[in-house]
PDB file of C-alpha atoms in Angstrom:
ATOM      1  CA  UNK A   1     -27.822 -45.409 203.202  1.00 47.00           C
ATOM      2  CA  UNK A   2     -29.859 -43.164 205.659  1.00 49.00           C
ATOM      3  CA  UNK A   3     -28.992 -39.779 204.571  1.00 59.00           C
ATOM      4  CA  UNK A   4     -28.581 -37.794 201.202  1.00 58.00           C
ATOM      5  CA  UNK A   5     -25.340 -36.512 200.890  1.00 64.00           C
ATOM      6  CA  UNK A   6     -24.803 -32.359 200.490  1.00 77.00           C
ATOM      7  CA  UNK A   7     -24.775 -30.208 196.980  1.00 83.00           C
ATOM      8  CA  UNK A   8     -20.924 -30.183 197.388  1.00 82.00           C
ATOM      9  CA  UNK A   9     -20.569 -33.919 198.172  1.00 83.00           C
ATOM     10  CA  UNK A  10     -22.639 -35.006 195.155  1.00 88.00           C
ATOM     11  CA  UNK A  11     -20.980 -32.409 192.996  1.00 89.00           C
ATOM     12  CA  UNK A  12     -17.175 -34.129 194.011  1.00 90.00           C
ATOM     13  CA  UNK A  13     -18.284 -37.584 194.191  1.00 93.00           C
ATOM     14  CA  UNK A  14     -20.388 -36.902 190.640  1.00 94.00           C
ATOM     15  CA  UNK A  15     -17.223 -36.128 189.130  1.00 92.00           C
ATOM     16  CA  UNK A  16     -15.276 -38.803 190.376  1.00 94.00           C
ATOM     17  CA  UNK A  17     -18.378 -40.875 188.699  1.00 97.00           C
ATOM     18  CA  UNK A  18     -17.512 -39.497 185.588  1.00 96.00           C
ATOM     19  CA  UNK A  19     -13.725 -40.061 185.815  1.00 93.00           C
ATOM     20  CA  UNK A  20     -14.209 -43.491 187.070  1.00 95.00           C
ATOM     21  CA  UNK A  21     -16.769 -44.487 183.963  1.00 97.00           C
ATOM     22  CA  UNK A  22     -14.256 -44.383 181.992  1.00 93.00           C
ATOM     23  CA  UNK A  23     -16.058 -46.997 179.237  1.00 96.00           C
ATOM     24  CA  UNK A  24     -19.026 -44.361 179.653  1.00 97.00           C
ATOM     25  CA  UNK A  25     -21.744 -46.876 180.313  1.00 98.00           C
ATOM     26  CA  UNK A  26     -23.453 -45.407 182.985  1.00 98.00           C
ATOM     27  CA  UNK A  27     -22.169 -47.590 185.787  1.00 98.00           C
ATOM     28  CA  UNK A  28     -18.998 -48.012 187.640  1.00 98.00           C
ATOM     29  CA  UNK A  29     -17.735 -51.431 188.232  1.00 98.00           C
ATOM     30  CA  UNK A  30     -14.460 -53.081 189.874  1.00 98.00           C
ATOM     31  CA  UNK A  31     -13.388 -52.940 185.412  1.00 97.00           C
ATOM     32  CA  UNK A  32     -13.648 -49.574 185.677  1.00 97.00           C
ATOM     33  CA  UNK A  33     -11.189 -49.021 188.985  1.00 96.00           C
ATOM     34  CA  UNK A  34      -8.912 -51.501 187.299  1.00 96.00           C
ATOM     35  CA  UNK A  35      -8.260 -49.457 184.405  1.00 95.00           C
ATOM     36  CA  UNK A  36      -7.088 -46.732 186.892  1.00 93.00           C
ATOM     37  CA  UNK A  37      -5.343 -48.987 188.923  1.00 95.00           C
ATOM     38  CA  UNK A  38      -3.414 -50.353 185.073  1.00 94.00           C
ATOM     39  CA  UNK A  39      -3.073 -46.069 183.931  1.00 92.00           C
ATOM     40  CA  UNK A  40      -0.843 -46.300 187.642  1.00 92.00           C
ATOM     41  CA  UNK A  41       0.803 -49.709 186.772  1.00 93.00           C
ATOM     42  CA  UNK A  42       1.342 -48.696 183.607  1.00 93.00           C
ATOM     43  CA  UNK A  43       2.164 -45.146 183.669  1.00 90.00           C
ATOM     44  CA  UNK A  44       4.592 -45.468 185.756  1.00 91.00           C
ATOM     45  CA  UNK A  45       6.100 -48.522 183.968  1.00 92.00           C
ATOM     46  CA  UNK A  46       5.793 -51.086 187.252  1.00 93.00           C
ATOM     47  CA  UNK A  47       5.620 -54.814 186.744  1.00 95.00           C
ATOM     48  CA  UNK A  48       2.165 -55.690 188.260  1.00 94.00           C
ATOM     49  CA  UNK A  49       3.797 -58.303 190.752  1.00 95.00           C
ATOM     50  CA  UNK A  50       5.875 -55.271 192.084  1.00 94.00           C
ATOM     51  CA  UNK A  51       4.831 -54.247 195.673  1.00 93.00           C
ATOM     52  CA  UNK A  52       3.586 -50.720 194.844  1.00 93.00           C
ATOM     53  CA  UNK A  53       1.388 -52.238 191.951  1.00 95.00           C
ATOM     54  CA  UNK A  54       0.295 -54.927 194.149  1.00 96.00           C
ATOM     55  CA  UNK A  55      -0.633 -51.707 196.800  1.00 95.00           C
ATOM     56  CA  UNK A  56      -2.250 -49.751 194.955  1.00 95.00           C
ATOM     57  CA  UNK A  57      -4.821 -52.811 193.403  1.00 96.00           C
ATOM     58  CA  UNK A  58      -5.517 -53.812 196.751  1.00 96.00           C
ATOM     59  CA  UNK A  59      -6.621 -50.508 198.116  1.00 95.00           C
ATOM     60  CA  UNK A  60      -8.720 -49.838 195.283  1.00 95.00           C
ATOM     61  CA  UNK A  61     -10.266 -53.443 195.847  1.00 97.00           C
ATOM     62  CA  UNK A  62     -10.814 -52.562 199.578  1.00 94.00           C
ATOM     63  CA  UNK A  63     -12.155 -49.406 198.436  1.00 95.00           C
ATOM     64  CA  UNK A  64     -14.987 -51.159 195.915  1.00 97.00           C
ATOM     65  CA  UNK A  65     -15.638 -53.892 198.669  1.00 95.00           C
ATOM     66  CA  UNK A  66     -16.988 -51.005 200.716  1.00 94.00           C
ATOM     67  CA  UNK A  67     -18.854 -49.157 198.149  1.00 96.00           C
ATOM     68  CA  UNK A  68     -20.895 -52.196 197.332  1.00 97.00           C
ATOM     69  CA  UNK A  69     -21.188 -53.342 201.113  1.00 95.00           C
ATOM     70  CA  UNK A  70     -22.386 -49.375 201.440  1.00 95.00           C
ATOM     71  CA  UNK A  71     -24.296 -48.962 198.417  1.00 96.00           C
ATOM     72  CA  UNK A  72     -27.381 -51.742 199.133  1.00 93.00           C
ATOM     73  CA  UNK A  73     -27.284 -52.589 196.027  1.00 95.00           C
ATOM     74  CA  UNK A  74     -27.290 -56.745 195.019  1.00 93.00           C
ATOM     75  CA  UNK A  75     -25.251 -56.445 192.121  1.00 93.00           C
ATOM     76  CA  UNK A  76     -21.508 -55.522 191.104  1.00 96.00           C
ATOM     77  CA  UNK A  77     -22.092 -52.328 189.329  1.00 97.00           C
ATOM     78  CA  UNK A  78     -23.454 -48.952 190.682  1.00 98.00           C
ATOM     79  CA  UNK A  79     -25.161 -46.205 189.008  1.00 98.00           C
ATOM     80  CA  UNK A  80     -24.139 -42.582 189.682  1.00 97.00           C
ATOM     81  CA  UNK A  81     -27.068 -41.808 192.470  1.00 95.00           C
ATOM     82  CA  UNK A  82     -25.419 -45.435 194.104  1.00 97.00           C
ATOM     83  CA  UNK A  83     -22.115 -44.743 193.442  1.00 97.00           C
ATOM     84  CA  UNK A  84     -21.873 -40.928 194.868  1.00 95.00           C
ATOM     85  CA  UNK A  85     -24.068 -42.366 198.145  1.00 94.00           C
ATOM     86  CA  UNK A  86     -22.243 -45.024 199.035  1.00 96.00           C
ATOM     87  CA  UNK A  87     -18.894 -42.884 198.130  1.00 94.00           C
ATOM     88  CA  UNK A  88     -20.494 -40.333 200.755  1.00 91.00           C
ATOM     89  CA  UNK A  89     -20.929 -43.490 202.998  1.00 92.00           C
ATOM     90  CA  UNK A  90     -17.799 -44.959 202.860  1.00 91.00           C
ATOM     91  CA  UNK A  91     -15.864 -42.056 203.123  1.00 88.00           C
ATOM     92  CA  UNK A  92     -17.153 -41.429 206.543  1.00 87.00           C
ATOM     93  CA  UNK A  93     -17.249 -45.183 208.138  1.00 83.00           C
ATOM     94  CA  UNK A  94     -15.195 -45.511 211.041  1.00 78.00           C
ATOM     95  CA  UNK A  95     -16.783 -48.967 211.979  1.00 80.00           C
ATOM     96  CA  UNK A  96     -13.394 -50.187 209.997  1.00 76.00           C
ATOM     97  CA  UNK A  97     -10.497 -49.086 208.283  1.00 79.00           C
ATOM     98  CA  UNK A  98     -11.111 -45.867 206.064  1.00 84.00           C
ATOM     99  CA  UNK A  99     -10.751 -47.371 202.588  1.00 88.00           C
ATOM    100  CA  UNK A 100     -10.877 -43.997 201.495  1.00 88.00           C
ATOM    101  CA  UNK A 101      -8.080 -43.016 203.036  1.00 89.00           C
ATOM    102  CA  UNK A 102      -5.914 -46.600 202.860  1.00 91.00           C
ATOM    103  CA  UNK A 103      -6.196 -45.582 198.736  1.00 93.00           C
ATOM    104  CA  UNK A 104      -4.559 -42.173 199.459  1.00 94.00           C
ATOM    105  CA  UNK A 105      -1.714 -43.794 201.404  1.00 94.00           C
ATOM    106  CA  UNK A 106      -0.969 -46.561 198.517  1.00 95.00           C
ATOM    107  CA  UNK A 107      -1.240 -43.600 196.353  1.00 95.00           C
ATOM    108  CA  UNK A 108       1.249 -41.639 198.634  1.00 96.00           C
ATOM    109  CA  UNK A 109       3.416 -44.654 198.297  1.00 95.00           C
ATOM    110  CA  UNK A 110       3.084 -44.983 194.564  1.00 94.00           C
ATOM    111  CA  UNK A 111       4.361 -41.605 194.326  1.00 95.00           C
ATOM    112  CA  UNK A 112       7.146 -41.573 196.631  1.00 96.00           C
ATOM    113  CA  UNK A 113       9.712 -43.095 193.765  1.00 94.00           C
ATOM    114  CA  UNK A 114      12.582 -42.160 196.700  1.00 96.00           C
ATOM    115  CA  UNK A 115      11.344 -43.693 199.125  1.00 95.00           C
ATOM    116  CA  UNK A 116      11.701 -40.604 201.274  1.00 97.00           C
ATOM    117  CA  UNK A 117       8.751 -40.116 202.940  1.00 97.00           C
ATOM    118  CA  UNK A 118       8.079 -36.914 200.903  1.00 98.00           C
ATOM    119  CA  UNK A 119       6.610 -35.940 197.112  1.00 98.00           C
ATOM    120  CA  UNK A 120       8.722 -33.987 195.363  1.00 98.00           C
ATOM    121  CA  UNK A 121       7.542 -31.776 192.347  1.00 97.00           C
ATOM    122  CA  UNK A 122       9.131 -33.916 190.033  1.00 96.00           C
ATOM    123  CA  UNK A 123       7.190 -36.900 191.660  1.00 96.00           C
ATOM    124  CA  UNK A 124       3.832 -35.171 191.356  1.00 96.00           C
ATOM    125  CA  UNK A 125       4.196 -34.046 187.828  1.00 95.00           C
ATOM    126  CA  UNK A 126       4.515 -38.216 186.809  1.00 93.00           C
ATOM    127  CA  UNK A 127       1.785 -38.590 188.707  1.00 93.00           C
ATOM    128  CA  UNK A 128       0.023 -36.131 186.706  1.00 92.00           C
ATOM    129  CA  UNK A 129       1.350 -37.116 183.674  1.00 91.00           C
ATOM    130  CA  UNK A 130       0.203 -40.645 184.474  1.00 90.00           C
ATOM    131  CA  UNK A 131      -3.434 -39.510 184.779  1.00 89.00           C
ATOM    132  CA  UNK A 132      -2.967 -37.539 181.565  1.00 89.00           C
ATOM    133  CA  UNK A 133      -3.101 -33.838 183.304  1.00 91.00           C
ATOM    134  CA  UNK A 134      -2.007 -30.041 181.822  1.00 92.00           C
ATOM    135  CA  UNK A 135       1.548 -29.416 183.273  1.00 90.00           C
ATOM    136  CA  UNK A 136       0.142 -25.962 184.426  1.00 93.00           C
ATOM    137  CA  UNK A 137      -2.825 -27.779 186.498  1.00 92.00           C
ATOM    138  CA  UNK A 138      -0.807 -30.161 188.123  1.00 93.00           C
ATOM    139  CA  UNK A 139       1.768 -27.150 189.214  1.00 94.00           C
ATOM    140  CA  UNK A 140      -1.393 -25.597 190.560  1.00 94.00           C
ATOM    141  CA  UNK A 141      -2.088 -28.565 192.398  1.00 93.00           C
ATOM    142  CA  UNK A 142       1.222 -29.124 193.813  1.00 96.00           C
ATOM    143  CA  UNK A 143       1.148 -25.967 195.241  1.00 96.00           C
ATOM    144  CA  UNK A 144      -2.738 -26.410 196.793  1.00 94.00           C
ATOM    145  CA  UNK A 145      -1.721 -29.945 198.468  1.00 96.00           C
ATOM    146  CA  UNK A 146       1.943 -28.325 199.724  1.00 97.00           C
ATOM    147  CA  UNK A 147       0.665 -26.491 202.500  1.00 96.00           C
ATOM    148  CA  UNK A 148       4.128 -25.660 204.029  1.00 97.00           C
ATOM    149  CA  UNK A 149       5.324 -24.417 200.717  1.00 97.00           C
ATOM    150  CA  UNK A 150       8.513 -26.523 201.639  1.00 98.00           C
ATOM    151  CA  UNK A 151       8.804 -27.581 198.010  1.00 97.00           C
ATOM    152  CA  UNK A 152       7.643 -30.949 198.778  1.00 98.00           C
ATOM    153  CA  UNK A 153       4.438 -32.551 199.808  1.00 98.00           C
ATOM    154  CA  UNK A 154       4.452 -34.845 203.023  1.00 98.00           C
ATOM    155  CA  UNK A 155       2.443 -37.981 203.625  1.00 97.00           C
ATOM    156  CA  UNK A 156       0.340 -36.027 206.108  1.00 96.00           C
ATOM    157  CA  UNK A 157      -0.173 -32.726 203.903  1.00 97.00           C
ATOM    158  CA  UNK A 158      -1.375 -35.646 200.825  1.00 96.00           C
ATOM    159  CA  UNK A 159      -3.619 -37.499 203.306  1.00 94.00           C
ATOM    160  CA  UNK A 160      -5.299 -34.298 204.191  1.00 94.00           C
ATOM    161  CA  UNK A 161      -5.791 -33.262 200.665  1.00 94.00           C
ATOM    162  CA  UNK A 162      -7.478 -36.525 200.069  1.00 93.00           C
ATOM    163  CA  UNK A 163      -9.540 -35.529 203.220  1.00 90.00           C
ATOM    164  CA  UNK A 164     -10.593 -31.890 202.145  1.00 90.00           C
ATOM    165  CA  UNK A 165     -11.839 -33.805 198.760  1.00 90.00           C
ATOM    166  CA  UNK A 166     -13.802 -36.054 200.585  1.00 88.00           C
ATOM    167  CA  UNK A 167     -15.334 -33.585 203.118  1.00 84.00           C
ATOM    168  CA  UNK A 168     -14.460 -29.747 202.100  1.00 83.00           C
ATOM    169  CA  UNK A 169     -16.772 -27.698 200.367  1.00 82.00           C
ATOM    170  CA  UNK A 170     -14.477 -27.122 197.780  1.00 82.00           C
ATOM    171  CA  UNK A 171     -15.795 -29.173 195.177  1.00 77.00           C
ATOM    172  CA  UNK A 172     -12.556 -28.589 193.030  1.00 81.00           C
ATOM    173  CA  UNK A 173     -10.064 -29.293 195.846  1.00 86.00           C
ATOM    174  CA  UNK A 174      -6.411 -30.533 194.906  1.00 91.00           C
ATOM    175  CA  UNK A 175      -6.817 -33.203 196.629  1.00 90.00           C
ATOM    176  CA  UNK A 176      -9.200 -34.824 194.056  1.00 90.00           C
ATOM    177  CA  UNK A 177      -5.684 -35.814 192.251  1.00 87.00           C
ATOM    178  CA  UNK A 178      -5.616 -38.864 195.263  1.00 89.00           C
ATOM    179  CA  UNK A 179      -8.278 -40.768 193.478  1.00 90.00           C
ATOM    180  CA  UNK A 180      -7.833 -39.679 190.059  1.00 88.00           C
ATOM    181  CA  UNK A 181     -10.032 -36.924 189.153  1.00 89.00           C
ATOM    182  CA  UNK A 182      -8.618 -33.923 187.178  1.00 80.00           C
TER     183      UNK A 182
END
């Protein structure tokens, strides 16, 4: 990694550290994204062999391949200066895919119980329920990631969110619900 990511950028990807640490050893691991990935299975009561539980593991997988082939690091766990670099990194390859972004679609997905292209506001608030949110910050949120103020939150306006996380300079942007950070 070449280039020391912004104040803002290791703010947001510092708290996604924390979130994702979630046995609070200092590292983050693929164990760690697979207890988020079981809170979505779980939480929103899908067998794992379903095709949205199957989604949303293989994003985050993607995701971790590219942290570690981003981070320089031999082994399979990264420490928070590693982590929020190759985060930073990742985020902004477009040598590939976006794995970034592939985890915000499956997430998109995941949250579309319908299937109608769209999040409603019931939709969001089992999401947030899922990740163990305050009813009143996930209304909050709803409202940040609806742009339109249609009532409902398109694939496009929850993509973007995930964006404006990754890249704003709002280190507290909605879109920080994508990956799991409340």
């Amino acid at each position: 990694m070449d280039t020391v990511p912004a104040a803002p950028i290791t703010e947001r990807f510092g708290r996604l550290f924390d979130t994702l640490d979630s046995d609070h050893d200092g590292f983050v691991t693929w164990a760690d994204y697979r207890r988020l990935v079981d809170r979505y299975v779980h939480g929103y009561g899908l067998d794992p062999q379903e095709r949205r539980a199957q989604a949303i593991g293989a994003s985050y997988q993607m995701l971790w391949q590219e942290l570690l082939r981003h981070s320089g690091v031999e082994g399979e766990r990264l420490e928070r200066e590693e982590f929020v670099g190759a985060m930073h990194a990742a985020s902004e390859d477009r040598s590939r895919f976006n794995a970034a972004e592939g985890v915000a679609e499956a997430v998109f997905d995941l949250l579309d119980t319908d299937g109608d292209d769209r999040i409603s506001r019931e939709e969001f608030l089992r999401y947030a329920n899922a990740l163990g949110a305050e009813a009143a910050d996930a209304e909050q949120r709803f409202a940040g990631v609806d742009t339109d103020e249609d009532g409902f939150i398109s694939r496009q306006e929850f993509v973007l969110s995930a964006r404006e996380y990754l890249f704003g300079d709002d280190t507290r942007s909605p879109g920080g619900f994508v990956f799991g950070v409340l």
